[in-house]
Amino acid sequence: MNLDLVIAYGSAAEQLARRTAQLSGAEVVEVNRRLFPDGEQYVKVSGEVKGKDVAVFQSFAFHPDTLLVEYALIVDALKGMGCSRVIGVLPYLAYARQDERFNRGEPLSARVFASLIEATGTDEVFTVDMHLHRFHEIREVFSIPASNLTAMPLLAGHYLEKGGSPNALVVGPDSESRQWASKVSESLSSECVILEKERLGDRQVKVSELRGSNLGSAVIVDDMVSTGRTLLEVIGKLRRIGIERIDAIATHSLLVEDAFIRLRDAGLASLITTDTIENPHTKVSVAPLLARTLLEKYGGRG
Ligand code: R5P
């Protein structure tokens, strides 16, 4: 079965789009882009999309605002070419952590970002391990059909394939990580503990103490690693109770500044992340997950 969708891509998800197209037998339409001298973006889609559904891949890491405009331009170009529906395949959604007005005068950024995606004319959204904390379901954030897939079984599978212990203690750094950590502990059939985290600043967090464990290894599970400070704090707590081998699993590797070096220097055995954000440290592709999901819904001609 081939995918009855054409695939287009934004600049932050081209490789993932091509991998997914290869696995699903979908046709790819090329998207060319350049900057005007004043910094405005120009895009041009080549190919035939009239009357077809198009899956537009884009990821929103590092420069989410620019990437959102690029995505909006691509969607408008496709609609102008007479495509039928646009399915946003947006594996990393920015602004999802700002899911509350924490202080007076602040925006509800998660919802603003979702509304801007909807305003592009996108008909449906697929994402991966969205940071759902104060919103519990993706449909509370989007008003168009939206699905939140999980890469956790793929990540746990990779951990085991590379010699990770099926008995490792699975540790989630904060309450919202339970949704991801519990999936990994199901795949490993091991014990799962969830810590409490207090964020003291953009680069400073505190996590609760762990009780002693007679296990020799642990795997920390989170949705994303940005500055790496959350993982570093948990690594410190695990060392204090004598855990020797510590690995980490996170779907989205933002790895800003010197995060990767700090984690390596802290003795992290491995950091297993996916290509929702293109990054040299990525170990697992979510392309099979996306191809399978799209084929289930949009599989067509043989
Ligand atoms: C927030 O609660 C997220 O789930 C992650 O724990 C957080 O974004 C990681 O950020 P950092 O690597 O900067 O500590």
PDB file of C-alpha atoms and ligand atoms in Angstrom:
ATOM      1  CA  MET A   1       0.000   0.000   0.000  1.00  0.00           C
ATOM      2  CA  ASN A   2       1.289   3.468  -0.883  1.00  0.00           C
ATOM      3  CA  LEU A   3       0.486   6.742   0.776  1.00  0.00           C
ATOM      4  CA  ASP A   4      -2.271   8.653  -0.973  1.00  0.00           C
ATOM      5  CA  LEU A   5      -0.700  11.931   0.061  1.00  0.00           C
ATOM      6  CA  VAL A   6       1.929  14.131  -1.495  1.00  0.00           C
ATOM      7  CA  ILE A   7       4.700  15.216   0.892  1.00  0.00           C
ATOM      8  CA  ALA A   8       6.120  18.749   1.087  1.00  0.00           C
ATOM      9  CA  TYR A   9       8.596  20.027   3.648  1.00  0.00           C
ATOM     10  CA  GLY A  10       9.830  23.077   5.484  1.00  0.00           C
ATOM     11  CA  SER A  11      13.559  23.627   5.935  1.00  0.00           C
ATOM     12  CA  ALA A  12      13.637  22.190   9.473  1.00  0.00           C
ATOM     13  CA  ALA A  13      12.142  18.821   8.533  1.00  0.00           C
ATOM     14  CA  GLU A  14      13.346  18.024   5.026  1.00  0.00           C
ATOM     15  CA  GLN A  15      15.321  14.908   5.964  1.00  0.00           C
ATOM     16  CA  LEU A  16      12.490  13.523   8.055  1.00  0.00           C
ATOM     17  CA  ALA A  17      10.019  14.222   5.229  1.00  0.00           C
ATOM     18  CA  ARG A  18      12.215  12.342   2.745  1.00  0.00           C
ATOM     19  CA  ARG A  19      12.703   9.385   5.105  1.00  0.00           C
ATOM     20  CA  THR A  20       8.942   9.179   5.652  1.00  0.00           C
ATOM     21  CA  ALA A  21       8.274   9.429   1.907  1.00  0.00           C
ATOM     22  CA  GLN A  22      10.710   6.595   1.253  1.00  0.00           C
ATOM     23  CA  LEU A  23       9.012   4.357   3.812  1.00  0.00           C
ATOM     24  CA  SER A  24       5.486   5.166   2.678  1.00  0.00           C
ATOM     25  CA  GLY A  25       5.934   5.361  -1.087  1.00  0.00           C
ATOM     26  CA  ALA A  26       4.709   8.963  -1.154  1.00  0.00           C
ATOM     27  CA  GLU A  27       5.652  11.437  -3.830  1.00  0.00           C
ATOM     28  CA  VAL A  28       7.653  14.478  -2.659  1.00  0.00           C
ATOM     29  CA  VAL A  29       7.139  17.943  -4.111  1.00  0.00           C
ATOM     30  CA  GLU A  30      10.213  20.136  -3.923  1.00  0.00           C
ATOM     31  CA  VAL A  31      10.168  23.382  -1.999  1.00  0.00           C
ATOM     32  CA  ASN A  32      12.752  25.997  -2.911  1.00  0.00           C
ATOM     33  CA  ARG A  33      13.427  28.937  -0.676  1.00  0.00           C
ATOM     34  CA  ARG A  34      15.624  31.966  -0.406  1.00  0.00           C
ATOM     35  CA  LEU A  35      15.772  35.218   1.498  1.00  0.00           C
ATOM     36  CA  PHE A  36      15.084  38.594  -0.033  1.00  0.00           C
ATOM     37  CA  PRO A  37      17.824  41.162   0.709  1.00  0.00           C
ATOM     38  CA  ASP A  38      15.732  42.598   3.551  1.00  0.00           C
ATOM     39  CA  GLY A  39      15.375  39.212   5.285  1.00  0.00           C
ATOM     40  CA  GLU A  40      11.855  38.337   4.122  1.00  0.00           C
ATOM     41  CA  GLN A  41      11.374  34.729   3.053  1.00  0.00           C
ATOM     42  CA  TYR A  42      10.498  33.515  -0.434  1.00  0.00           C
ATOM     43  CA  VAL A  43       9.269  29.974  -1.163  1.00  0.00           C
ATOM     44  CA  LYS A  44       8.284  28.187  -4.348  1.00  0.00           C
ATOM     45  CA  VAL A  45       6.725  24.749  -4.563  1.00  0.00           C
ATOM     46  CA  SER A  46       7.302  22.702  -7.739  1.00  0.00           C
ATOM     47  CA  GLY A  47       5.120  19.778  -8.774  1.00  0.00           C
ATOM     48  CA  GLU A  48       1.473  18.895  -9.179  1.00  0.00           C
ATOM     49  CA  VAL A  49      -0.833  18.952  -6.163  1.00  0.00           C
ATOM     50  CA  LYS A  50      -4.192  19.949  -7.678  1.00  0.00           C
ATOM     51  CA  GLY A  51      -6.988  18.070  -5.927  1.00  0.00           C
ATOM     52  CA  LYS A  52      -4.522  16.156  -3.733  1.00  0.00           C
ATOM     53  CA  ASP A  53      -4.037  16.041   0.031  1.00  0.00           C
ATOM     54  CA  VAL A  54      -0.569  17.253   1.012  1.00  0.00           C
ATOM     55  CA  ALA A  55       1.364  16.465   4.194  1.00  0.00           C
ATOM     56  CA  VAL A  56       3.618  19.405   5.021  1.00  0.00           C
ATOM     57  CA  PHE A  57       6.482  18.512   7.374  1.00  0.00           C
ATOM     58  CA  GLN A  58       7.956  21.214   9.561  1.00  0.00           C
ATOM     59  CA  SER A  59       9.666  21.296  12.935  1.00  0.00           C
ATOM     60  CA  PHE A  60       9.765  24.429  15.081  1.00  0.00           C
ATOM     61  CA  ALA A  61      13.043  24.279  17.003  1.00  0.00           C
ATOM     62  CA  PHE A  62      15.522  27.135  17.543  1.00  0.00           C
ATOM     63  CA  HIS A  63      13.852  29.728  15.259  1.00  0.00           C
ATOM     64  CA  PRO A  64      10.178  28.872  15.695  1.00  0.00           C
ATOM     65  CA  ASP A  65       8.852  32.240  14.569  1.00  0.00           C
ATOM     66  CA  THR A  66      10.741  32.227  11.257  1.00  0.00           C
ATOM     67  CA  LEU A  67       9.892  28.566  10.689  1.00  0.00           C
ATOM     68  CA  LEU A  68       6.215  29.261  11.314  1.00  0.00           C
ATOM     69  CA  VAL A  69       6.199  31.984   8.651  1.00  0.00           C
ATOM     70  CA  GLU A  70       7.996  29.630   6.264  1.00  0.00           C
ATOM     71  CA  TYR A  71       5.373  26.949   6.985  1.00  0.00           C
ATOM     72  CA  ALA A  72       2.533  29.454   6.417  1.00  0.00           C
ATOM     73  CA  LEU A  73       4.027  30.476   3.055  1.00  0.00           C
ATOM     74  CA  ILE A  74       4.305  26.827   1.959  1.00  0.00           C
ATOM     75  CA  VAL A  75       0.711  26.072   2.972  1.00  0.00           C
ATOM     76  CA  ASP A  76      -0.535  29.148   1.115  1.00  0.00           C
ATOM     77  CA  ALA A  77       1.493  28.202  -1.976  1.00  0.00           C
ATOM     78  CA  LEU A  78      -0.058  24.708  -1.940  1.00  0.00           C
ATOM     79  CA  LYS A  79      -3.584  26.059  -1.504  1.00  0.00           C
ATOM     80  CA  GLY A  80      -2.908  28.464  -4.377  1.00  0.00           C
ATOM     81  CA  MET A  81      -1.943  25.451  -6.517  1.00  0.00           C
ATOM     82  CA  GLY A  82      -5.341  23.902  -5.815  1.00  0.00           C
ATOM     83  CA  CYS A  83      -4.396  21.197  -3.313  1.00  0.00           C
ATOM     84  CA  SER A  84      -7.266  19.660  -1.433  1.00  0.00           C
ATOM     85  CA  ARG A  85      -6.326  19.395   2.255  1.00  0.00           C
ATOM     86  CA  VAL A  86      -3.143  20.260   4.133  1.00  0.00           C
ATOM     87  CA  ILE A  87      -2.011  17.906   6.864  1.00  0.00           C
ATOM     88  CA  GLY A  88       0.644  19.509   9.071  1.00  0.00           C
ATOM     89  CA  VAL A  89       3.171  16.901  10.166  1.00  0.00           C
ATOM     90  CA  LEU A  90       4.774  18.978  12.896  1.00  0.00           C
ATOM     91  CA  PRO A  91       6.812  16.603  15.070  1.00  0.00           C
ATOM     92  CA  TYR A  92       8.176  19.298  17.390  1.00  0.00           C
ATOM     93  CA  LEU A  93       5.772  22.040  18.402  1.00  0.00           C
ATOM     94  CA  ALA A  94       7.282  25.167  19.919  1.00  0.00           C
ATOM     95  CA  TYR A  95       5.805  27.183  22.790  1.00  0.00           C
ATOM     96  CA  ALA A  96       4.032  24.141  24.253  1.00  0.00           C
ATOM     97  CA  ARG A  97       5.634  24.607  27.678  1.00  0.00           C
ATOM     98  CA  GLN A  98       4.038  28.030  28.063  1.00  0.00           C
ATOM     99  CA  ASP A  99       0.683  26.448  28.756  1.00  0.00           C
ATOM    100  CA  GLU A 100      -0.493  28.783  31.495  1.00  0.00           C
ATOM    101  CA  ARG A 101      -0.495  32.497  32.234  1.00  0.00           C
ATOM    102  CA  PHE A 102       2.042  32.043  35.048  1.00  0.00           C
ATOM    103  CA  ASN A 103       2.040  35.772  35.828  1.00  0.00           C
ATOM    104  CA  ARG A 104      -0.347  38.599  35.087  1.00  0.00           C
ATOM    105  CA  GLY A 105       0.378  40.134  31.688  1.00  0.00           C
ATOM    106  CA  GLU A 106       1.669  36.925  30.091  1.00  0.00           C
ATOM    107  CA  PRO A 107       0.231  35.300  26.947  1.00  0.00           C
ATOM    108  CA  LEU A 108      -1.016  31.724  26.741  1.00  0.00           C
ATOM    109  CA  SER A 109       1.678  31.006  24.170  1.00  0.00           C
ATOM    110  CA  ALA A 110       0.848  27.328  23.561  1.00  0.00           C
ATOM    111  CA  ARG A 111      -2.610  28.234  22.361  1.00  0.00           C
ATOM    112  CA  VAL A 112      -1.431  31.284  20.402  1.00  0.00           C
ATOM    113  CA  PHE A 113       1.025  29.101  18.488  1.00  0.00           C
ATOM    114  CA  ALA A 114      -1.673  26.509  17.759  1.00  0.00           C
ATOM    115  CA  SER A 115      -4.053  29.261  16.546  1.00  0.00           C
ATOM    116  CA  LEU A 116      -1.389  30.589  14.190  1.00  0.00           C
ATOM    117  CA  ILE A 117      -0.932  27.109  12.707  1.00  0.00           C
ATOM    118  CA  GLU A 118      -4.697  26.868  12.240  1.00  0.00           C
ATOM    119  CA  ALA A 119      -4.763  30.327  10.639  1.00  0.00           C
ATOM    120  CA  THR A 120      -2.428  29.089   7.883  1.00  0.00           C
ATOM    121  CA  GLY A 121      -5.297  26.952   6.576  1.00  0.00           C
ATOM    122  CA  THR A 122      -3.945  23.657   7.938  1.00  0.00           C
ATOM    123  CA  ASP A 123      -6.769  21.102   8.089  1.00  0.00           C
ATOM    124  CA  GLU A 124      -5.236  18.527  10.449  1.00  0.00           C
ATOM    125  CA  VAL A 125      -2.117  18.192  12.594  1.00  0.00           C
ATOM    126  CA  PHE A 126       0.099  15.278  13.636  1.00  0.00           C
ATOM    127  CA  THR A 127       2.795  15.824  16.239  1.00  0.00           C
ATOM    128  CA  VAL A 128       5.014  13.680  18.458  1.00  0.00           C
ATOM    129  CA  ASP A 129       5.250  13.727  22.262  1.00  0.00           C
ATOM    130  CA  MET A 130       3.836  17.197  22.613  1.00  0.00           C
ATOM    131  CA  HIS A 131       4.555  18.815  25.972  1.00  0.00           C
ATOM    132  CA  LEU A 132       1.124  18.273  27.470  1.00  0.00           C
ATOM    133  CA  HIS A 133       1.129  19.352  31.092  1.00  0.00           C
ATOM    134  CA  ARG A 134      -1.578  21.791  32.103  1.00  0.00           C
ATOM    135  CA  PHE A 135      -3.441  20.876  28.936  1.00  0.00           C
ATOM    136  CA  HIS A 136      -3.958  17.131  29.143  1.00  0.00           C
ATOM    137  CA  GLU A 137      -5.112  16.451  25.603  1.00  0.00           C
ATOM    138  CA  ILE A 138      -3.946  17.932  22.319  1.00  0.00           C
ATOM    139  CA  ARG A 139      -7.569  18.726  21.427  1.00  0.00           C
ATOM    140  CA  GLU A 140      -7.603  21.260  24.283  1.00  0.00           C
ATOM    141  CA  VAL A 141      -4.912  23.197  22.404  1.00  0.00           C
ATOM    142  CA  PHE A 142      -6.016  22.811  18.758  1.00  0.00           C
ATOM    143  CA  SER A 143      -9.507  23.214  17.437  1.00  0.00           C
ATOM    144  CA  ILE A 144      -8.765  21.336  14.190  1.00  0.00           C
ATOM    145  CA  PRO A 145      -8.277  17.523  14.271  1.00  0.00           C
ATOM    146  CA  ALA A 146      -4.899  16.861  15.927  1.00  0.00           C
ATOM    147  CA  SER A 147      -3.063  13.685  16.953  1.00  0.00           C
ATOM    148  CA  ASN A 148      -0.221  13.390  19.431  1.00  0.00           C
ATOM    149  CA  LEU A 149       1.923  10.322  18.639  1.00  0.00           C
ATOM    150  CA  THR A 150       4.562   8.915  20.940  1.00  0.00           C
ATOM    151  CA  ALA A 151       8.119   7.884  20.127  1.00  0.00           C
ATOM    152  CA  MET A 152       8.687   6.312  23.557  1.00  0.00           C
ATOM    153  CA  PRO A 153       8.368   2.632  22.471  1.00  0.00           C
ATOM    154  CA  LEU A 154      10.862   3.299  19.629  1.00  0.00           C
ATOM    155  CA  LEU A 155      13.285   4.986  22.041  1.00  0.00           C
ATOM    156  CA  ALA A 156      12.953   2.202  24.629  1.00  0.00           C
ATOM    157  CA  GLY A 157      13.526  -0.377  21.876  1.00  0.00           C
ATOM    158  CA  HIS A 158      16.743   1.372  20.852  1.00  0.00           C
ATOM    159  CA  TYR A 159      17.919   1.497  24.488  1.00  0.00           C
ATOM    160  CA  LEU A 160      17.418  -2.275  24.815  1.00  0.00           C
ATOM    161  CA  GLU A 161      19.014  -3.044  21.412  1.00  0.00           C
ATOM    162  CA  LYS A 162      22.123  -1.134  22.449  1.00  0.00           C
ATOM    163  CA  GLY A 163      22.552  -3.225  25.587  1.00  0.00           C
ATOM    164  CA  GLY A 164      20.486  -1.184  28.053  1.00  0.00           C
ATOM    165  CA  SER A 165      19.248  -3.132  31.056  1.00  0.00           C
ATOM    166  CA  PRO A 166      15.600  -4.287  30.985  1.00  0.00           C
ATOM    167  CA  ASN A 167      15.650  -3.885  34.785  1.00  0.00           C
ATOM    168  CA  ALA A 168      16.909  -0.297  34.788  1.00  0.00           C
ATOM    169  CA  LEU A 169      15.125   2.079  37.118  1.00  0.00           C
ATOM    170  CA  VAL A 170      13.059   4.440  34.936  1.00  0.00           C
ATOM    171  CA  VAL A 171      13.110   7.991  36.298  1.00  0.00           C
ATOM    172  CA  GLY A 172      10.863  10.870  35.264  1.00  0.00           C
ATOM    173  CA  PRO A 173      12.108  14.274  36.465  1.00  0.00           C
ATOM    174  CA  ASP A 174       8.699  15.892  37.038  1.00  0.00           C
ATOM    175  CA  SER A 175       4.984  15.190  37.171  1.00  0.00           C
ATOM    176  CA  GLU A 176       4.367  15.740  33.450  1.00  0.00           C
ATOM    177  CA  SER A 177       7.082  13.233  32.557  1.00  0.00           C
ATOM    178  CA  ARG A 178       4.915  10.410  33.948  1.00  0.00           C
ATOM    179  CA  GLN A 179       3.157  10.090  30.539  1.00  0.00           C
ATOM    180  CA  TRP A 180       6.516   9.378  28.813  1.00  0.00           C
ATOM    181  CA  ALA A 181       8.342   7.518  31.619  1.00  0.00           C
ATOM    182  CA  SER A 182       5.455   5.102  32.149  1.00  0.00           C
ATOM    183  CA  LYS A 183       5.587   4.098  28.459  1.00  0.00           C
ATOM    184  CA  VAL A 184       9.300   3.356  28.711  1.00  0.00           C
ATOM    185  CA  SER A 185       8.871   1.371  31.927  1.00  0.00           C
ATOM    186  CA  GLU A 186       6.097  -0.657  30.220  1.00  0.00           C
ATOM    187  CA  SER A 187       8.468  -1.468  27.340  1.00  0.00           C
ATOM    188  CA  LEU A 188      11.232  -2.445  29.781  1.00  0.00           C
ATOM    189  CA  SER A 189       8.928  -4.049  32.417  1.00  0.00           C
ATOM    190  CA  SER A 190      10.813  -2.208  35.135  1.00  0.00           C
ATOM    191  CA  GLU A 191      10.125   0.069  38.087  1.00  0.00           C
ATOM    192  CA  CYS A 192       9.304   3.740  37.434  1.00  0.00           C
ATOM    193  CA  VAL A 193       9.765   6.668  39.816  1.00  0.00           C
ATOM    194  CA  ILE A 194       8.604  10.211  39.212  1.00  0.00           C
ATOM    195  CA  LEU A 195      10.417  13.070  40.940  1.00  0.00           C
ATOM    196  CA  GLU A 196       9.262  16.576  41.745  1.00  0.00           C
ATOM    197  CA  LYS A 197      10.928  19.432  39.928  1.00  0.00           C
ATOM    198  CA  GLU A 198      11.095  23.090  40.784  1.00  0.00           C
ATOM    199  CA  ARG A 199      12.264  25.480  38.072  1.00  0.00           C
ATOM    200  CA  LEU A 200      14.272  28.309  39.577  1.00  0.00           C
ATOM    201  CA  GLY A 201      15.210  29.966  36.272  1.00  0.00           C
ATOM    202  CA  ASP A 202      15.818  29.248  32.570  1.00  0.00           C
ATOM    203  CA  ARG A 203      19.055  27.432  33.438  1.00  0.00           C
ATOM    204  CA  GLN A 204      18.390  26.296  36.987  1.00  0.00           C
ATOM    205  CA  VAL A 205      16.168  23.511  38.299  1.00  0.00           C
ATOM    206  CA  LYS A 206      15.925  21.519  41.526  1.00  0.00           C
ATOM    207  CA  VAL A 207      14.587  17.963  41.703  1.00  0.00           C
ATOM    208  CA  SER A 208      13.554  15.935  44.742  1.00  0.00           C
ATOM    209  CA  GLU A 209      15.805  13.308  46.324  1.00  0.00           C
ATOM    210  CA  LEU A 210      15.635   9.640  45.361  1.00  0.00           C
ATOM    211  CA  ARG A 211      15.458   6.838  47.845  1.00  0.00           C
ATOM    212  CA  GLY A 212      18.150   4.136  47.754  1.00  0.00           C
ATOM    213  CA  SER A 213      17.875   1.431  45.117  1.00  0.00           C
ATOM    214  CA  ASN A 214      19.706  -1.830  44.705  1.00  0.00           C
ATOM    215  CA  LEU A 215      19.662  -1.446  40.915  1.00  0.00           C
ATOM    216  CA  GLY A 216      22.890  -0.753  39.068  1.00  0.00           C
ATOM    217  CA  SER A 217      21.419   1.246  36.209  1.00  0.00           C
ATOM    218  CA  ALA A 218      18.815   3.890  35.499  1.00  0.00           C
ATOM    219  CA  VAL A 219      17.289   5.566  32.497  1.00  0.00           C
ATOM    220  CA  ILE A 220      15.947   9.099  32.770  1.00  0.00           C
ATOM    221  CA  VAL A 221      12.968   9.844  30.519  1.00  0.00           C
ATOM    222  CA  ASP A 222      11.720  13.260  29.409  1.00  0.00           C
ATOM    223  CA  ASP A 223      10.026  14.780  26.364  1.00  0.00           C
ATOM    224  CA  MET A 224      12.876  17.147  25.570  1.00  0.00           C
ATOM    225  CA  VAL A 225      16.349  18.159  26.551  1.00  0.00           C
ATOM    226  CA  SER A 226      17.106  21.842  26.147  1.00  0.00           C
ATOM    227  CA  THR A 227      19.832  23.249  28.431  1.00  0.00           C
ATOM    228  CA  GLY A 228      20.320  19.769  29.898  1.00  0.00           C
ATOM    229  CA  ARG A 229      19.986  21.155  33.451  1.00  0.00           C
ATOM    230  CA  THR A 230      17.028  18.867  34.265  1.00  0.00           C
ATOM    231  CA  LEU A 231      18.975  15.754  33.250  1.00  0.00           C
ATOM    232  CA  LEU A 232      22.097  16.969  35.088  1.00  0.00           C
ATOM    233  CA  GLU A 233      20.125  17.424  38.318  1.00  0.00           C
ATOM    234  CA  VAL A 234      18.648  13.931  38.073  1.00  0.00           C
ATOM    235  CA  ILE A 235      22.062  12.435  37.239  1.00  0.00           C
ATOM    236  CA  GLY A 236      23.365  14.020  40.478  1.00  0.00           C
ATOM    237  CA  LYS A 237      20.562  12.453  42.535  1.00  0.00           C
ATOM    238  CA  LEU A 238      21.087   9.037  40.935  1.00  0.00           C
ATOM    239  CA  ARG A 239      24.823   9.138  41.654  1.00  0.00           C
ATOM    240  CA  ARG A 240      24.071   9.897  45.318  1.00  0.00           C
ATOM    241  CA  ILE A 241      22.190   6.613  45.660  1.00  0.00           C
ATOM    242  CA  GLY A 242      24.972   4.678  43.971  1.00  0.00           C
ATOM    243  CA  ILE A 243      23.560   4.113  40.468  1.00  0.00           C
ATOM    244  CA  GLU A 244      26.508   3.495  38.193  1.00  0.00           C
ATOM    245  CA  ARG A 245      25.138   3.415  34.650  1.00  0.00           C
ATOM    246  CA  ILE A 246      22.812   6.236  33.690  1.00  0.00           C
ATOM    247  CA  ASP A 247      21.252   6.672  30.224  1.00  0.00           C
ATOM    248  CA  ALA A 248      18.665   9.203  29.107  1.00  0.00           C
ATOM    249  CA  ILE A 249      15.795   9.100  26.657  1.00  0.00           C
ATOM    250  CA  ALA A 250      14.125  12.239  25.284  1.00  0.00           C
ATOM    251  CA  THR A 251      12.114  12.648  22.107  1.00  0.00           C
ATOM    252  CA  HIS A 252      13.243  16.170  21.225  1.00  0.00           C
ATOM    253  CA  SER A 253      16.897  17.166  21.400  1.00  0.00           C
ATOM    254  CA  LEU A 254      17.139  20.919  21.485  1.00  0.00           C
ATOM    255  CA  LEU A 255      20.533  20.605  23.225  1.00  0.00           C
ATOM    256  CA  VAL A 256      21.198  24.329  23.415  1.00  0.00           C
ATOM    257  CA  GLU A 257      24.542  25.928  24.270  1.00  0.00           C
ATOM    258  CA  ASP A 258      26.957  23.392  25.785  1.00  0.00           C
ATOM    259  CA  ALA A 259      24.258  20.953  26.952  1.00  0.00           C
ATOM    260  CA  PHE A 260      25.670  17.926  25.172  1.00  0.00           C
ATOM    261  CA  ILE A 261      29.200  18.464  26.561  1.00  0.00           C
ATOM    262  CA  ARG A 262      27.890  18.978  30.094  1.00  0.00           C
ATOM    263  CA  LEU A 263      25.900  15.741  29.904  1.00  0.00           C
ATOM    264  CA  ARG A 264      28.821  13.814  28.486  1.00  0.00           C
ATOM    265  CA  ASP A 265      31.131  15.216  31.181  1.00  0.00           C
ATOM    266  CA  ALA A 266      28.609  14.198  33.839  1.00  0.00           C
ATOM    267  CA  GLY A 267      29.139  10.593  32.706  1.00  0.00           C
ATOM    268  CA  LEU A 268      25.813  10.020  30.945  1.00  0.00           C
ATOM    269  CA  ALA A 269      26.279   6.661  29.212  1.00  0.00           C
ATOM    270  CA  SER A 270      24.032   7.593  26.285  1.00  0.00           C
ATOM    271  CA  LEU A 271      21.456  10.179  25.293  1.00  0.00           C
ATOM    272  CA  ILE A 272      18.848   8.633  23.010  1.00  0.00           C
ATOM    273  CA  THR A 273      16.804  11.169  21.051  1.00  0.00           C
ATOM    274  CA  THR A 274      14.892  11.333  17.759  1.00  0.00           C
ATOM    275  CA  ASP A 275      14.971  13.300  14.541  1.00  0.00           C
ATOM    276  CA  THR A 276      11.910  15.403  15.372  1.00  0.00           C
ATOM    277  CA  ILE A 277      14.687  17.986  15.568  1.00  0.00           C
ATOM    278  CA  GLU A 278      17.517  17.442  13.101  1.00  0.00           C
ATOM    279  CA  ASN A 279      20.679  17.133  15.091  1.00  0.00           C
ATOM    280  CA  PRO A 280      23.997  15.241  14.844  1.00  0.00           C
ATOM    281  CA  HIS A 281      23.307  13.477  18.158  1.00  0.00           C
ATOM    282  CA  THR A 282      20.049  11.877  16.984  1.00  0.00           C
ATOM    283  CA  LYS A 283      19.908   8.095  17.279  1.00  0.00           C
ATOM    284  CA  VAL A 284      16.327   7.142  16.393  1.00  0.00           C
ATOM    285  CA  SER A 285      14.144   8.228  13.477  1.00  0.00           C
ATOM    286  CA  VAL A 286      10.425   8.816  13.936  1.00  0.00           C
ATOM    287  CA  ALA A 287       9.951   8.277  10.174  1.00  0.00           C
ATOM    288  CA  PRO A 288       8.632   4.691  10.647  1.00  0.00           C
ATOM    289  CA  LEU A 289       6.109   5.958  13.210  1.00  0.00           C
ATOM    290  CA  LEU A 290       4.952   8.775  10.916  1.00  0.00           C
ATOM    291  CA  ALA A 291       4.853   6.555   7.819  1.00  0.00           C
ATOM    292  CA  ARG A 292       2.803   3.908   9.655  1.00  0.00           C
ATOM    293  CA  THR A 293       0.378   6.479  11.090  1.00  0.00           C
ATOM    294  CA  LEU A 294      -0.119   8.279   7.780  1.00  0.00           C
ATOM    295  CA  LEU A 295      -0.533   4.980   5.919  1.00  0.00           C
ATOM    296  CA  GLU A 296      -3.205   3.867   8.422  1.00  0.00           C
ATOM    297  CA  LYS A 297      -5.195   7.011   7.713  1.00  0.00           C
ATOM    298  CA  TYR A 298      -4.224   7.920   4.167  1.00  0.00           C
ATOM    299  CA  GLY A 299      -3.077   4.618   2.672  1.00  0.00           C
ATOM    300  CA  GLY A 300      -4.451   4.181  -0.825  1.00  0.00           C
ATOM    301  CA  ARG A 301      -3.644   2.751  -4.182  1.00  0.00           C
ATOM    302  CA  GLY A 302      -1.307  -0.246  -4.360  1.00  0.00           C
TER     303      GLY A 302
HETATM  304  C1  R5P B   1       9.769  20.734  30.972  1.00  0.00           C
HETATM  305  O1  R5P B   1       9.072  20.463  31.930  1.00  0.00           O
HETATM  306  C2  R5P B   1      10.243  19.717  29.999  1.00  0.00           C
HETATM  307  O2  R5P B   1       9.519  18.524  30.121  1.00  0.00           O
HETATM  308  C3  R5P B   1      11.735  19.425  30.139  1.00  0.00           C
HETATM  309  O3  R5P B   1      11.970  18.805  31.395  1.00  0.00           O
HETATM  310  C4  R5P B   1      12.551  20.682  30.076  1.00  0.00           C
HETATM  311  O4  R5P B   1      12.132  21.509  29.034  1.00  0.00           O
HETATM  312  C5  R5P B   1      14.030  20.367  29.925  1.00  0.00           C
HETATM  313  O5  R5P B   1      14.716  21.568  29.867  1.00  0.00           O
HETATM  314  P1  R5P B   1      16.226  21.666  30.279  1.00  0.00           P
HETATM  315  O6  R5P B   1      16.997  20.662  29.478  1.00  0.00           O
HETATM  316  O7  R5P B   1      16.586  23.092  29.907  1.00  0.00           O
HETATM  317  O8  R5P B   1      16.323  21.446  31.756  1.00  0.00           O
END
